GROMACS .gro file of C-alpha atoms in nm:
model
  314
    1MET     CA    1  10.336   9.605   8.427
    2LEU     CA    2   9.905   9.530   8.315
    3GLU     CA    3   9.783   9.740   8.198
    4GLU     CA    4   9.491   9.719   8.427
    5VAL     CA    5   9.733   9.839   8.658
    6GLU     CA    6   9.849  10.129   8.381
    7ARG     CA    7   9.433  10.247   8.437
    8TRP     CA    8   9.447  10.203   8.831
    9LEU     CA    9   9.678  10.406   8.880
   10ALA     CA   10   9.560  10.631   8.637
   11THR     CA   11   9.267  10.663   8.844
   12ARG     CA   12   9.282  10.521   9.205
   13SER     CA   13   9.595  10.689   9.307
   14TRP     CA   14   9.609  10.994   9.389
   15SER     CA   15   9.743  11.337   9.591
   16VAL     CA   16   9.571  11.455   9.890
   17THR     CA   17   9.597  11.769   9.802
   18ASP     CA   18   9.329  11.663   9.486
   19ARG     CA   19   9.111  11.660   9.763
   20PRO     CA   20   9.080  11.981   9.959
   21LEU     CA   21   8.936  11.971  10.318
   22HIS     CA   22   8.601  12.112  10.283
   23ARG     CA   23   8.498  11.898   9.938
   24ILE     CA   24   8.567  11.618  10.244
   25LEU     CA   25   8.367  11.737  10.501
   26ALA     CA   26   8.077  11.790  10.281
   27ALA     CA   27   8.101  11.481  10.127
   28LYS     CA   28   8.112  11.388  10.485
   29ARG     CA   29   7.817  11.562  10.633
   30ALA     CA   30   7.600  11.460  10.313
   31SER     CA   31   7.655  11.115  10.377
   32GLY     CA   32   7.612  11.071  10.727
   33GLN     CA   33   7.921  10.849  10.763
   34SER     CA   34   8.091  10.841  11.117
   35VAL     CA   35   8.547  10.755  11.106
   36SER     CA   36   8.713  10.636  11.360
   37VAL     CA   37   9.114  10.622  11.344
   38VAL     CA   38   9.275  10.392  11.594
   39LEU     CA   39   9.676  10.358  11.677
   40PRO     CA   40   9.803  10.044  11.783
   41ALA     CA   41  10.028  10.130  12.027
   42LEU     CA   42  10.332   9.903  12.221
   43ASN     CA   43  10.590  10.113  12.409
   44GLU     CA   44  10.535  10.393  12.157
   45GLU     CA   45  10.518  10.732  12.425
   46GLU     CA   46  10.769  10.909  12.293
   47THR     CA   47  10.571  10.970  11.943
   48VAL     CA   48  10.170  10.831  12.005
   49GLY     CA   49  10.169  11.224  12.235
   50ASP     CA   50  10.229  11.380  11.920
   51ILE     CA   51  10.028  11.185  11.659
   52ALA     CA   52   9.679  11.197  11.917
   53ALA     CA   53   9.754  11.577  11.937
   54VAL     CA   54   9.742  11.669  11.606
   55ILE     CA   55   9.487  11.407  11.517
   56ARG     CA   56   9.267  11.601  11.775
   57HIS     CA   57   9.325  11.917  11.721
   58ASP     CA   58   9.346  11.947  11.344
   59LEU     CA   59   9.061  11.689  11.244
   60MET     CA   60   8.842  11.629  11.588
   61GLN     CA   61   8.834  12.033  11.699
   62GLN     CA   62   8.954  12.244  11.447
   63VAL     CA   63   8.706  12.067  11.244
   64PRO     CA   64   8.483  11.738  11.202
   65LEU     CA   65   8.650  11.484  11.041
   66VAL     CA   66   8.698  11.227  11.296
   67ASP     CA   67   8.447  11.117  11.566
   68GLU     CA   68   8.669  10.859  11.769
   69LEU     CA   69   9.090  10.797  11.841
   70VAL     CA   70   9.125  10.504  12.027
   71VAL     CA   71   9.505  10.382  12.111
   72VAL     CA   72   9.508  10.033  12.190
   73ASP     CA   73   9.801   9.904  12.400
   74SER     CA   74   9.953   9.551  12.321
   75GLY     CA   75  10.145   9.578  12.642
   76SER     CA   76  10.307   9.840  12.645
   77THR     CA   77  10.535   9.848  12.966
   78ASP     CA   78  10.702  10.165  12.924
   79ARG     CA   79  10.359  10.578  12.961
   80THR     CA   80  10.223  10.454  12.572
   81SER     CA   81   9.893  10.513  12.761
   82GLU     CA   82   9.947  10.811  13.021
   83VAL     CA   83  10.054  10.966  12.726
   84ALA     CA   84   9.770  10.856  12.493
   85ALA     CA   85   9.516  10.981  12.753
   86ALA     CA   86   9.705  11.262  12.744
   87ALA     CA   87   9.626  11.354  12.445
   88GLY     CA   88   9.335  11.301  12.451
   89ALA     CA   89   9.287  10.915  12.320
   90ARG     CA   90   9.034  10.718  12.442
   91VAL     CA   91   9.316  10.376  12.461
   92VAL     CA   92   9.174  10.020  12.566
   93HIS     CA   93   9.395   9.748  12.634
   94ARG     CA   94   9.327   9.461  12.395
   95ASP     CA   95   9.380   9.271  12.663
   96THR     CA   96   9.032   9.378  12.759
   97ILE     CA   97   8.929   9.334  12.463
   98LEU     CA   98   8.709   9.013  12.322
   99PRO     CA   99   8.851   8.814  12.719
  100ARG     CA  100   8.707   8.525  12.603
  101ILE     CA  101   8.955   8.486  12.349
  102PRO     CA  102   9.374   8.516  12.524
  103SER     CA  103   9.534   8.731  12.351
  104VAL     CA  104   9.812   8.714  12.143
  105PRO     CA  105  10.134   8.905  12.046
  106GLY     CA  106  10.117   9.101  11.717
  107LYS     CA  107  10.000   9.434  11.494
  108GLY     CA  108   9.734   9.254  11.335
  109GLU     CA  109   9.595   9.056  11.667
  110VAL     CA  110   9.537   9.426  11.786
  111LEU     CA  111   9.392   9.571  11.458
  112TRP     CA  112   9.154   9.329  11.406
  113ARG     CA  113   8.999   9.337  11.844
  114SER     CA  114   9.001   9.710  11.747
  115LEU     CA  115   8.644   9.646  11.593
  116LEU     CA  116   8.498   9.565  11.864
  117VAL     CA  117   8.587   9.898  12.069
  118THR     CA  118   8.504  10.147  11.753
  119THR     CA  119   8.170  10.277  11.547
  120GLY     CA  120   8.290  10.458  11.335
  121ASP     CA  121   8.208  10.401  10.963
  122ILE     CA  122   8.481  10.403  10.829
  123VAL     CA  123   8.822  10.304  11.059
  124CYS     CA  124   9.157  10.432  10.928
  125PHE     CA  125   9.487  10.243  11.046
  126VAL     CA  126   9.783  10.454  11.169
  127ASP     CA  127  10.090  10.304  11.300
  128ALA     CA  128  10.195  10.453  11.650
  129ASP     CA  129  10.589  10.552  11.551
  130LEU     CA  130  10.538  10.773  11.282
  131LYS     CA  131  10.810  11.135  11.406
  132GLU     CA  132  10.692  11.519  11.277
  133PHE     CA  133  10.322  11.363  11.250
  134SER     CA  134  10.136  11.605  11.000
  135SER     CA  135   9.726  11.487  10.932
  136ASP     CA  136   9.691  11.485  10.647
  137PHE     CA  137   9.782  11.147  10.667
  138VAL     CA  138   9.468  11.045  10.754
  139SER     CA  139   9.237  11.328  10.573
  140GLY     CA  140   9.447  11.217  10.271
  141ILE     CA  141   9.374  10.843  10.280
  142VAL     CA  142   8.966  10.949  10.427
  143GLY     CA  143   8.907  11.094  10.141
  144PRO     CA  144   8.826  10.890   9.914
  145LEU     CA  145   8.644  10.752  10.115
  146LEU     CA  146   8.346  10.941  10.159
  147THR     CA  147   8.398  11.126   9.829
  148ASP     CA  148   8.352  10.786   9.616
  149PRO     CA  149   8.155  10.524   9.739
  150ASP     CA  150   8.312  10.298   9.443
  151VAL     CA  151   8.637  10.301   9.675
  152ASP     CA  152   8.661  10.047   9.961
  153LEU     CA  153   9.000  10.139  10.105
  154VAL     CA  154   9.266  10.314  10.034
  155LYS     CA  155   9.687  10.345  10.178
  156ALA     CA  156   9.926  10.599  10.204
  157MET     CA  157  10.205  10.618   9.997
  158TYR     CA  158  10.526  10.802  10.110
  159ASP     CA  159  10.883  10.832  10.077
  160ARG     CA  160  11.018  10.612  10.374
  161PRO     CA  161  11.388  10.819  10.408
  162LEU     CA  162  11.678  10.583  10.576
  163ARG     CA  163  11.938  10.729  10.765
  164GLY     CA  164  11.914  11.023  10.576
  165ALA     CA  165  11.855  10.864  10.273
  166ALA     CA  166  11.593  10.948  10.069
  167GLY     CA  167  11.388  10.648   9.919
  168GLN     CA  168  11.556  10.393  10.097
  169GLY     CA  169  11.424  10.302  10.374
  170GLY     CA  170  11.106  10.019  10.313
  171ARG     CA  171  11.427   9.785  10.297
  172VAL     CA  172  11.105   9.459  10.397
  173THR     CA  173  10.927   9.662  10.083
  174GLU     CA  174  11.120   9.581   9.885
  175LEU     CA  175  11.316   9.231   9.912
  176MET     CA  176  11.002   9.105   9.998
  177ALA     CA  177  10.650   9.197   9.938
  178ARG     CA  178  10.728   9.410   9.613
  179PRO     CA  179  10.805   9.074   9.459
  180LEU     CA  180  10.564   8.851   9.529
  181LEU     CA  181  10.315   9.052   9.446
  182ASN     CA  182  10.437   9.111   9.146
  183MET     CA  183  10.488   8.790   9.097
  184HIS     CA  184  10.159   8.634   9.260
  185TRP     CA  185   9.888   8.930   9.248
  186PRO     CA  186  10.026   9.137   8.963
  187GLN     CA  187   9.726   9.331   9.038
  188LEU     CA  188   9.804   9.444   9.299
  189ALA     CA  189  10.256   9.580   9.155
  190GLY     CA  190  10.111   9.954   9.177
  191PHE     CA  191  10.128  10.011   9.552
  192VAL     CA  192  10.397  10.218   9.623
  193GLN     CA  193  10.334  10.065   9.990
  194PRO     CA  194  10.175   9.790  10.044
  195LEU     CA  195  10.303   9.741  10.395
  196GLY     CA  196  10.239  10.018  10.524
  197GLY     CA  197  10.078  10.087  10.822
  198GLU     CA  198   9.839  10.398  10.729
  199TYR     CA  199   9.545  10.316  10.560
  200ALA     CA  200   9.158  10.324  10.603
  201ALA     CA  201   8.899  10.051  10.545
  202ARG     CA  202   8.454  10.033  10.565
  203ARG     CA  203   8.346   9.889  10.854
  204SER     CA  204   8.161   9.676  10.592
  205LEU     CA  205   8.523   9.545  10.368
  206LEU     CA  206   8.747   9.513  10.727
  207GLU     CA  207   8.479   9.263  10.893
  208GLN     CA  208   8.468   9.044  10.639
  209LEU     CA  209   8.904   8.976  10.648
  210PRO     CA  210   9.090   8.724  10.781
  211PHE     CA  211   9.357   8.905  11.029
  212PRO     CA  212   9.687   8.689  11.070
  213VAL     CA  213   9.789   8.838  11.403
  214GLY     CA  214  10.145   8.969  11.294
  215TYR     CA  215  10.343   9.172  11.045
  216GLY     CA  216  10.186   9.010  10.818
  217VAL     CA  217   9.856   9.179  10.847
  218GLU     CA  218   9.901   9.398  10.572
  219LEU     CA  219  10.026   9.213  10.331
  220GLY     CA  220   9.723   8.987  10.332
  221MET     CA  221   9.492   9.204  10.423
  222LEU     CA  222   9.563   9.350  10.012
  223VAL     CA  223   9.547   9.038   9.865
  224ASP     CA  224   9.202   8.936  10.063
  225ALA     CA  225   9.045   9.200   9.896
  226LEU     CA  226   9.180   9.260   9.579
  227HIS     CA  227   8.960   8.843   9.633
  228LEU     CA  228   8.692   9.010   9.725
  229VAL     CA  229   8.586   9.324   9.594
  230GLY     CA  230   8.845   9.425   9.312
  231LEU     CA  231   9.143   9.625   9.258
  232ASP     CA  232   8.894   9.940   9.181
  233ALA     CA  233   8.749   9.910   9.450
  234LEU     CA  234   9.137   9.997   9.600
  235ALA     CA  235   9.323  10.290   9.620
  236GLN     CA  236   9.653  10.457   9.719
  237VAL     CA  237   9.718  10.876   9.835
  238ASP     CA  238  10.075  11.032   9.860
  239VAL     CA  239  10.103  11.215  10.175
  240GLY     CA  240  10.407  11.313  10.169
  241VAL     CA  241  10.743  11.184  10.374
  242ARG     CA  242  10.696  10.900  10.671
  243LYS     CA  243  10.911  10.888  10.910
  244HIS     CA  244  10.928  10.635  11.200
  245ARG     CA  245  11.167  10.430  11.417
  246HIS     CA  246  11.347  10.188  11.184
  247GLN     CA  247  11.434   9.832  11.268
  248ASP     CA  248  11.744   9.623  11.264
  249GLY     CA  249  11.825   9.380  11.037
  250GLN     CA  250  11.729   9.060  11.270
  251ALA     CA  251  11.362   9.250  11.301
  252LEU     CA  252  11.311   9.317  10.899
  253GLY     CA  253  11.409   8.937  10.850
  254ARG     CA  254  11.145   8.766  11.123
  255MET     CA  255  10.876   9.010  11.002
  256ALA     CA  256  10.959   8.915  10.601
  257ALA     CA  257  10.894   8.548  10.702
  258ALA     CA  258  10.562   8.666  10.871
  259ILE     CA  259  10.509   8.786  10.487
  260TYR     CA  260  10.621   8.518  10.324
  261ARG     CA  261  10.450   8.246  10.527
  262THR     CA  262  10.105   8.488  10.478
  263ALA     CA  263  10.206   8.467  10.111
  264GLN     CA  264  10.197   8.119  10.098
  265LEU     CA  265   9.846   8.010  10.308
  266ARG     CA  266   9.725   8.322  10.043
  267LEU     CA  267   9.846   8.104   9.761
  268ALA     CA  268   9.797   7.709   9.866
  269ARG     CA  269   9.615   7.727  10.188
  270GLY     CA  270   9.815   7.489  10.236
  271HIS     CA  271  10.092   7.457  10.585
  272LEU     CA  272  10.435   7.512  10.630
  273VAL     CA  273  10.679   7.236  10.647
  274ARG     CA  274  10.926   7.434  10.929
  275PRO     CA  275  10.696   7.745  11.061
  276SER     CA  276  11.058   7.953  11.210
  277LEU     CA  277  11.346   8.104  11.129
  278THR     CA  278  11.677   8.057  11.278
  279GLN     CA  279  11.904   8.380  11.237
  280PHE     CA  280  12.251   8.337  11.440
  281GLU     CA  281  12.444   8.619  11.625
  282ARG     CA  282  12.805   8.695  11.722
  283GLY     CA  283  12.782   8.525  12.071
  284ALA     CA  284  13.167   8.494  12.286
  285ASP     CA  285  13.252   8.115  12.154
  286GLY     CA  286  13.117   8.256  11.785
  287PHE     CA  287  12.864   8.284  11.610
  288GLU     CA  288  12.496   8.155  11.839
  289PRO     CA  289  12.173   8.014  11.643
  290ARG     CA  290  11.875   8.212  11.735
  291THR     CA  291  11.498   8.028  11.654
  292TYR     CA  292  11.218   8.189  11.619
  293SER     CA  293  10.868   8.030  11.565
  294VAL     CA  294  10.671   8.244  11.232
  295ASP     CA  295  10.324   8.340  11.315
  296THR     CA  296  10.114   8.082  11.151
  297GLU     CA  297   9.764   8.229  11.347
  298GLU     CA  298   9.446   8.414  11.217
  299ARG     CA  299   9.206   8.574  11.334
  300PRO     CA  300   8.870   8.494  11.118
  301PRO     CA  301   8.654   8.790  10.992
  302MET     CA  302   8.515   8.908  11.291
  303ALA     CA  303   8.148   8.948  11.103
  304GLU     CA  304   8.238   8.605  11.218
  305ILE     CA  305   8.236   8.676  11.652
  306ALA     CA  306   7.916   8.616  11.819
  307GLU     CA  307   8.000   8.974  12.019
  308TYR     CA  308   8.042   9.196  11.704
  309ALA     CA  309   7.726   8.998  11.544
  310ALA     CA  310   7.553   9.116  11.881
  311ARG     CA  311   7.603   9.470  11.938
  312LYS     CA  312   7.528   9.481  11.552
  313VAL     CA  313   7.222   9.409  11.655
  314ALA     CA  314   7.174   9.619  11.938
   0.00000   0.00000   0.00000
């Protein structure tokens, strides 16, 4: 490990207990900064309500840490929107945001568009499929941004159990993202959960970053933030254990392909020879190929979007 990374781990890798809530709230009052929490959601009716309810109760009603809670529905066909609204979140549908640019499927697409419907100086993203959710996931990663003005982006780190086995989750992280980061961006080798969906950042940083529309958004954001603000502006906080729904092997393969593509573009700003992935499923006549397109689109920095600029002027 690079000496720079060892130093970073000692100075920018914290526990949620390092910043008691009263200290975070005092820093928020002193700075006057506002906090938005965004939950990107696609067919998450089983979990999104519990997450929203915990955030609203613990961090909006009990203490004034979160100023707005927004669920961006990415085209759900279940009761995600109704459940989220009943839990106290403001629900916005993806396709109603920036309608002049047709939306495409993908998590990164939703996160990018969320910048237009939130106002917080600090924006915190939380996946909507978490189980046994704790508000520490929010306060833990928002805290350093309020107490440390030289920190611009904070990722959560945690254990990820898989079928009861500790530390076996995060298969795409271990098989794809971590090798890529260690080999090509070794400064980022200290991140425990580089692909984790729970992170917070200053709006002033997020609006300058391009957003891969799909699963590559987390890796792309880390790499781009490193180049834009430097390693010391990035941090991570241990928030315990993350439990969520796990994808099957083929879905993980598609995620890995999108992440590799995101890395490849940042390495060479070149082009994929074949932006697709063929996988195999056993059918009645043996193994049958299934070919999926790999995300090949990125959204520009939000600061370049006219509607966003106009909103800031207003």
